[in-house]
mmCIF file of C-alpha atoms in Angstrom:
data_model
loop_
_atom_site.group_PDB
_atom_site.id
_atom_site.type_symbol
_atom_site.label_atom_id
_atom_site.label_comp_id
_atom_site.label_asym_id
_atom_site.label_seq_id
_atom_site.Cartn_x
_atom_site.Cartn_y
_atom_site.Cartn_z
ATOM 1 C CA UNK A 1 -57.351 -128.210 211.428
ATOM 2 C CA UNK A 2 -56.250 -124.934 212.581
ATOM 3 C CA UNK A 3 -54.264 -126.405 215.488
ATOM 4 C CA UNK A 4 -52.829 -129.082 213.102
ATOM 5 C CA UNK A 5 -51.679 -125.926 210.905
ATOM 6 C CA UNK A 6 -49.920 -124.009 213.537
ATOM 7 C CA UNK A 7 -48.160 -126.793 214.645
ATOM 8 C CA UNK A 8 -46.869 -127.933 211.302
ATOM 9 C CA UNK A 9 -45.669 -123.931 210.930
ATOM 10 C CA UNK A 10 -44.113 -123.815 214.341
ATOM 11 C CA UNK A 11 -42.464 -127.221 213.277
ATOM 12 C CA UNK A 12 -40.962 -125.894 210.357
ATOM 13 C CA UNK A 13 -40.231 -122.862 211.838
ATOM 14 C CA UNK A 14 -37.509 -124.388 214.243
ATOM 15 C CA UNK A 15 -36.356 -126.441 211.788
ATOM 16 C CA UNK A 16 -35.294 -123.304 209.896
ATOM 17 C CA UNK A 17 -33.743 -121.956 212.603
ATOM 18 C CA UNK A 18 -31.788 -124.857 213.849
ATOM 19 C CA UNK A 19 -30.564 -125.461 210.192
ATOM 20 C CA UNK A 20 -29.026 -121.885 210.019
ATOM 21 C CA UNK A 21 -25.344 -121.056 211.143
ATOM 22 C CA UNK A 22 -26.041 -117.617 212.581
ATOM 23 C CA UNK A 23 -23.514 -114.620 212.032
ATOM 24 C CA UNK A 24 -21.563 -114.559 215.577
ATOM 25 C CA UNK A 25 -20.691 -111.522 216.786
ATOM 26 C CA UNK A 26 -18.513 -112.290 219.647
ATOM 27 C CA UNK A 27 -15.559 -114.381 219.807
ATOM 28 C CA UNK A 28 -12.468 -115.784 221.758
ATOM 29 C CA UNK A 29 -8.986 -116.516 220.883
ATOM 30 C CA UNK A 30 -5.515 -116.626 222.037
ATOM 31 C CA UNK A 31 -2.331 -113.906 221.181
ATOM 32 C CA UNK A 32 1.257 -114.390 221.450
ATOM 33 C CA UNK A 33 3.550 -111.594 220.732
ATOM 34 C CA UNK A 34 6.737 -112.118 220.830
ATOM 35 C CA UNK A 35 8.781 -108.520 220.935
ATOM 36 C CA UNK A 36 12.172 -107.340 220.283
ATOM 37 C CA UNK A 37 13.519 -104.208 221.737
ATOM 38 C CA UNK A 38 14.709 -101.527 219.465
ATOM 39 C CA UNK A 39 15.588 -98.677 221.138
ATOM 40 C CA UNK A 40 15.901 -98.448 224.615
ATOM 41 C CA UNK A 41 15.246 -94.787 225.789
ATOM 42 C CA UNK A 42 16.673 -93.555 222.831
ATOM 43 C CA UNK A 43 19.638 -94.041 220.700
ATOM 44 C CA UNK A 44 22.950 -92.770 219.825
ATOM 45 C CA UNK A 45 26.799 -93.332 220.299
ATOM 46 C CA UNK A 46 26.096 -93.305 223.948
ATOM 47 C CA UNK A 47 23.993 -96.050 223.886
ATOM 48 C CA UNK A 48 25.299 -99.642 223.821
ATOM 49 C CA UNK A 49 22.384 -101.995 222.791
ATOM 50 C CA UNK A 50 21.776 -105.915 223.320
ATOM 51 C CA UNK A 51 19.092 -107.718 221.543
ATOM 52 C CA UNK A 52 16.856 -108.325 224.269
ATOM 53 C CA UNK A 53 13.284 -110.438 223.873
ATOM 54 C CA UNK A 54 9.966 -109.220 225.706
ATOM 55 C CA UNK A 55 6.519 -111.220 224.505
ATOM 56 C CA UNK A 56 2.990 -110.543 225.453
ATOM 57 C CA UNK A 57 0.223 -113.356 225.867
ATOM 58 C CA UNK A 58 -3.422 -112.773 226.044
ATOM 59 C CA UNK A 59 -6.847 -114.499 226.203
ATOM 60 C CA UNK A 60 -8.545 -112.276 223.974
ATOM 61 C CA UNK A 61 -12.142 -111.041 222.965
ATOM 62 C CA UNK A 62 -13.505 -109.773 219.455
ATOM 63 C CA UNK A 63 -16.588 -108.004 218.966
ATOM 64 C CA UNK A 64 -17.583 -107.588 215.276
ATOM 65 C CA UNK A 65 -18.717 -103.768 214.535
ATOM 66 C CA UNK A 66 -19.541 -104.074 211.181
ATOM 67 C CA UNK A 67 -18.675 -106.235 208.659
ATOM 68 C CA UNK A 68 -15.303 -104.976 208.166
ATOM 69 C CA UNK A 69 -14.632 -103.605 211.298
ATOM 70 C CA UNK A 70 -13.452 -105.097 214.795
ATOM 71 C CA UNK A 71 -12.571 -104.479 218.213
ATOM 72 C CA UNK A 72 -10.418 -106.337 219.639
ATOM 73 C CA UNK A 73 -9.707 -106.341 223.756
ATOM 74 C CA UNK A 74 -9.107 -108.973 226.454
ATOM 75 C CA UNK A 75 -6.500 -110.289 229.563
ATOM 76 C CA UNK A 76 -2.809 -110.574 229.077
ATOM 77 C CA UNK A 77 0.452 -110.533 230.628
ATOM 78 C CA UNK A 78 3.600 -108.874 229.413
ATOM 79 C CA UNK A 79 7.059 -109.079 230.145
ATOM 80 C CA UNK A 80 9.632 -105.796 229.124
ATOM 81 C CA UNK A 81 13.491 -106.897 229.100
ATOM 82 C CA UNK A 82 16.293 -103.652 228.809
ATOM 83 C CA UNK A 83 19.810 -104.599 228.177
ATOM 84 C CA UNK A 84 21.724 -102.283 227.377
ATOM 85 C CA UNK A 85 24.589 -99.733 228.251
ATOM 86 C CA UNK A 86 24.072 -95.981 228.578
ATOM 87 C CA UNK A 87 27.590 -93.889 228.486
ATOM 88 C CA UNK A 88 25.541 -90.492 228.708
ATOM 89 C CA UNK A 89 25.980 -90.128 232.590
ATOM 90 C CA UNK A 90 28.845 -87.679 233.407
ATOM 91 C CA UNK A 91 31.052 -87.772 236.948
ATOM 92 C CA UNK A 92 33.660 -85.191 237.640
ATOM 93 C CA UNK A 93 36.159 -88.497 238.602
ATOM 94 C CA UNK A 94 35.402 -89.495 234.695
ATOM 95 C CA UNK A 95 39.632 -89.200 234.064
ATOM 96 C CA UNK A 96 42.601 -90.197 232.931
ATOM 97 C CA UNK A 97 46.278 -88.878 232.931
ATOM 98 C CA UNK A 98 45.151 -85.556 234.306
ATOM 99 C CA UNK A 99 42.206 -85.480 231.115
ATOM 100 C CA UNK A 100 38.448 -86.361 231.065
ATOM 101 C CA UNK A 101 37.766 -89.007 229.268
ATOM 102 C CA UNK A 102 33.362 -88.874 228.324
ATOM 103 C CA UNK A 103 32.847 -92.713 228.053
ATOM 104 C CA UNK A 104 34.563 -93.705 230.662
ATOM 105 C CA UNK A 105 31.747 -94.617 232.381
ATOM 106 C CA UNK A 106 28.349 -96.285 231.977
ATOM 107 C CA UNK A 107 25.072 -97.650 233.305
ATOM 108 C CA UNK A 108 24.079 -101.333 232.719
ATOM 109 C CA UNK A 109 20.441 -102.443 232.531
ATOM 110 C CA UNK A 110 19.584 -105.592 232.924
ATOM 111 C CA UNK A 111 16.116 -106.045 234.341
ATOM 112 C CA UNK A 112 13.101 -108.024 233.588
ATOM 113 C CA UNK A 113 9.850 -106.432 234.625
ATOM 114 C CA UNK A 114 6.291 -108.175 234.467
ATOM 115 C CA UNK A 115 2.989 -106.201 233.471
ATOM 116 C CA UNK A 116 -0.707 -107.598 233.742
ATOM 117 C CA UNK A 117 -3.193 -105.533 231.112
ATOM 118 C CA UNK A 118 -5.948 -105.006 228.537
ATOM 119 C CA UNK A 119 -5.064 -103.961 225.192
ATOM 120 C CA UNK A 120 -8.114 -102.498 223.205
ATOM 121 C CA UNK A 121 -7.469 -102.248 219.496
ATOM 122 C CA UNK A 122 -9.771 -101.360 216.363
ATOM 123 C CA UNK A 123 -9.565 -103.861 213.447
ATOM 124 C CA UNK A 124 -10.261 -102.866 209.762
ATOM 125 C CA UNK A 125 -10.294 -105.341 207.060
ATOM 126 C CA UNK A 126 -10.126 -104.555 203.756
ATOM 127 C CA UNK A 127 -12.170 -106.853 202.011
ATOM 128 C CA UNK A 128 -15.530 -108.984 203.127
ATOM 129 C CA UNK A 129 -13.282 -112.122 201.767
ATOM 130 C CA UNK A 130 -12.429 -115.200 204.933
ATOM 131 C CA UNK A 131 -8.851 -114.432 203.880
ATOM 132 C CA UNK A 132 -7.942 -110.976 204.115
ATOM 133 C CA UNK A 133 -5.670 -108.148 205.090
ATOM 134 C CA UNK A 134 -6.286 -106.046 207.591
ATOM 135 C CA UNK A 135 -4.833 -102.801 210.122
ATOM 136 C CA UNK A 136 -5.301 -102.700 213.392
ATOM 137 C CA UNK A 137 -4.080 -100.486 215.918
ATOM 138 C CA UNK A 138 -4.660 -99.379 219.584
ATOM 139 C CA UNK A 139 -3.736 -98.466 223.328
ATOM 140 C CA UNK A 140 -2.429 -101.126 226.150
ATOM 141 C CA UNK A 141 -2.707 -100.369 230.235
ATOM 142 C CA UNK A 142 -0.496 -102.194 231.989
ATOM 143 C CA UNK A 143 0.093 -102.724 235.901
ATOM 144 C CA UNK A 144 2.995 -103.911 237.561
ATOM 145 C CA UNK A 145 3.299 -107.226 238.905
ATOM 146 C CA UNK A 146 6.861 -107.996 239.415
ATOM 147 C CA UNK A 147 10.431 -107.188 238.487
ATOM 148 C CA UNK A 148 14.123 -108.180 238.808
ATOM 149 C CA UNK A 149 17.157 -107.958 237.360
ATOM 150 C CA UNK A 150 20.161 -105.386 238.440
ATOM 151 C CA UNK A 151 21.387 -101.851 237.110
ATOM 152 C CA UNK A 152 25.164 -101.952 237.410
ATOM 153 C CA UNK A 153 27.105 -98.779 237.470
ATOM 154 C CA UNK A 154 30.282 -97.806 236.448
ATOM 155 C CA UNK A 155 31.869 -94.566 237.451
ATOM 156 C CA UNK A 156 35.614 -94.664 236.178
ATOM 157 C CA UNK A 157 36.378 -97.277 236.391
ATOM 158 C CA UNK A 158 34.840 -98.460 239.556
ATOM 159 C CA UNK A 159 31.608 -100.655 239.139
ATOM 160 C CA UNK A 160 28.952 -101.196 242.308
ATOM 161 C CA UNK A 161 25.609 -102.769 241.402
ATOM 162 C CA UNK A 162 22.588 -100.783 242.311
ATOM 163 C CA UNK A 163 19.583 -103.205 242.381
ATOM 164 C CA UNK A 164 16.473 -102.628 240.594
ATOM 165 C CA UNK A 165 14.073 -101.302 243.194
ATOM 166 C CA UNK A 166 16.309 -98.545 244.295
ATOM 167 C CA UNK A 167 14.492 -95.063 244.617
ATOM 168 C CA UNK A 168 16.413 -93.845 241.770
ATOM 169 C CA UNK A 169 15.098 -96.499 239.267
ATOM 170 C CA UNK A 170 11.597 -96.962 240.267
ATOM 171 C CA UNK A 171 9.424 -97.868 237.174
ATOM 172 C CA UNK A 172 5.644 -96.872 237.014
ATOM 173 C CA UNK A 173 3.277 -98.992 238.261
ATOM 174 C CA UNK A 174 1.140 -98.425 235.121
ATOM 175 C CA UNK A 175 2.661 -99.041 231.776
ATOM 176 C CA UNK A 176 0.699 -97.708 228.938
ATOM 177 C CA UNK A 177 1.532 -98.138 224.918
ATOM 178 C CA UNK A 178 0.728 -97.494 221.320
ATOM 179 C CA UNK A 179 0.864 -100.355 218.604
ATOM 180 C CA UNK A 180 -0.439 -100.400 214.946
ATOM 181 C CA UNK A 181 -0.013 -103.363 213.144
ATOM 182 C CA UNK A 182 -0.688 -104.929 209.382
ATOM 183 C CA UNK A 183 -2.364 -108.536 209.642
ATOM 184 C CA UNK A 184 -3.092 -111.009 207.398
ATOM 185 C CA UNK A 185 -6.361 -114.174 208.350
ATOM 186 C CA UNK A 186 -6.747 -117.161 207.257
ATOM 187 C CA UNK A 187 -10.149 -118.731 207.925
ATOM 188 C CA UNK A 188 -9.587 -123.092 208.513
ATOM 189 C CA UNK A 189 -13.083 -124.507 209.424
ATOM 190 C CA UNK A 190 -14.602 -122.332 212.418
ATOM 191 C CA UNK A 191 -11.609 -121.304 213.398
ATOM 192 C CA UNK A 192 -9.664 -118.080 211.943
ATOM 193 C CA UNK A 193 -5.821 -117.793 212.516
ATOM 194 C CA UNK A 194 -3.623 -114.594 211.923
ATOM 195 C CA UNK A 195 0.024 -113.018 211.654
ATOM 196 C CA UNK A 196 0.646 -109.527 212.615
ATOM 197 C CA UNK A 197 3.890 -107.653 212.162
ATOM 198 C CA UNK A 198 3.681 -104.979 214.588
ATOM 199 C CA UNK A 199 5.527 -101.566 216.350
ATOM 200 C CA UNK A 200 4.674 -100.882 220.313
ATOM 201 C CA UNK A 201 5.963 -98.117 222.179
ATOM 202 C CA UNK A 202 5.203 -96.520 225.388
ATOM 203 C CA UNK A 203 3.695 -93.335 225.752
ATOM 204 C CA UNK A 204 5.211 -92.139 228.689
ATOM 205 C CA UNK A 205 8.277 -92.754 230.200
ATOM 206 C CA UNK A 206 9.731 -96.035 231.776
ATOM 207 C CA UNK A 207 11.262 -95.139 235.049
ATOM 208 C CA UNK A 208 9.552 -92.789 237.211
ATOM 209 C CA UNK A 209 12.585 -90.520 238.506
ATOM 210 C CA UNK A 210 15.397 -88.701 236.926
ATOM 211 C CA UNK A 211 18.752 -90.626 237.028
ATOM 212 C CA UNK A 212 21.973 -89.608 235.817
ATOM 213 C CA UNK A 213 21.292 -90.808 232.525
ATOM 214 C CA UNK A 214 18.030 -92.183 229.498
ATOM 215 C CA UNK A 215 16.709 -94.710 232.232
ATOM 216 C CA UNK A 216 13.433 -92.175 232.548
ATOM 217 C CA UNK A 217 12.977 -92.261 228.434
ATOM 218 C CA UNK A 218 10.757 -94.380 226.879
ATOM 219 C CA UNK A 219 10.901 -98.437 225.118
ATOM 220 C CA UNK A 220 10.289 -99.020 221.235
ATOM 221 C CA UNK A 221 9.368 -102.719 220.254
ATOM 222 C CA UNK A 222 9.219 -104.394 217.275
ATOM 223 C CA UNK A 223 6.931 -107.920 217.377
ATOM 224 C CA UNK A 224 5.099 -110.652 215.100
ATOM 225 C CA UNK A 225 2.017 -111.443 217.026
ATOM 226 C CA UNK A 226 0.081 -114.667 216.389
ATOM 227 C CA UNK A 227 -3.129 -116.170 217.488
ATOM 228 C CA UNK A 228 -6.210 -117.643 216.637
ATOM 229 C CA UNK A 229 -10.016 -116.880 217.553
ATOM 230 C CA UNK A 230 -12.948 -118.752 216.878
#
């Protein structure tokens, strides 16, 4: 009888647990974040700016704190576009009709440069609710992986293209940034989706050497990431 007993609890037991949904405290999901640039090393008269598009894309991982809170880290790549002109750079040939003439010259970037990182970013929701607003906000490091484009150069008048691995306009290897975001989730089945107007910008700056004008300042971007995490 006891046997018979202990059976019919252990029974019942797993039935219990195999019934129950349990809380998961780790999950995956997918960003995309696609980026505008809004101020490329600075701004002012003597900068020309292009709209120019950069995105980041990242298999992601989410490890739940606390009911409210988040962390948020993973794999991603990340592309960072510059176009724009820069009329700060000064050459004693910058002339005309025996007077100097300050914009008469300019730098051009056009380059496209390819990162590989791991953001890590703190979540906090403000409500317990499966739809909810939230703040996040966190640090990215970013390595090098590739880059192209051209800088093209100006100097009264006469224009030479420097290309973009020249000494002079060597970027860092390691790309690090600031973002803090609002975000709003919507819960569909198992699976939770999300919108998040956010602001990144580097920390230190761009290109690794001085240059005759902003191309060692730093990269503000303005993005609407997406994804979805289960």
């Amino acid at each position: 009888m006891k046997n018979l007993t202990l059976l019919l609890f252990l029974g019942l037991s797993a039935f219990q647990l195999d019934a129950q949904d349990p809380v998961r405290k780790v999950h995956f999901g997918v960003t995309v974040n696609p980026q505008i640039n809004l101020s490329s090393f600075g701004s002012g008269e003597s900068v020309e700016k292009a709209n120019s598009i950069s995105y980041v894309a990242s298999a992601d991982v989410y490890f739940d704190l606390s009911s409210r809170l988040q962390l948020r880290t993973g794999l991603g790549v990340r592309s960072v576009t510059l176009n724009h002109r820069d009329r700060s750079a000064r050459w004693p040939s910058q002339g005309q009709n025996g007077e100097y003439v300050p914009d008469g010259s300019y730098i051009g970037y056009n380059t496209n440069n390819f990162f590989a990182g791991m953001p890590v970013n703190l979540k906090l929701k403000f409500n317990d609710k499966p739809n909810h607003i939230y703040i996040i906000g966190g640090l990215s490091g970013n390595f090098l992986i590739a880059s192209g484009g051209e800088i093209v150069i100006n100097e009264s008048g006469h224009v030479w293209t420097q290309y973009f691995d020249d000494f002079l306009h060597e970027i860092h290897s390691f790309y690090a940034t600031a973002s803090v975001a609002v975000g709003y989730e919507m819960k569909l089945g198992k699976v939770k989706f999300f919108l998040e107007p956010n602001l990144e910008n580097s920390i230190k700056d761009f290109f690794k050497n001085e240059t005759p004008a902003r191309a060692n300042g730093k990269v503000l971007l303005a993005g609407i990431r997406t994804g979805a995490y289960f």
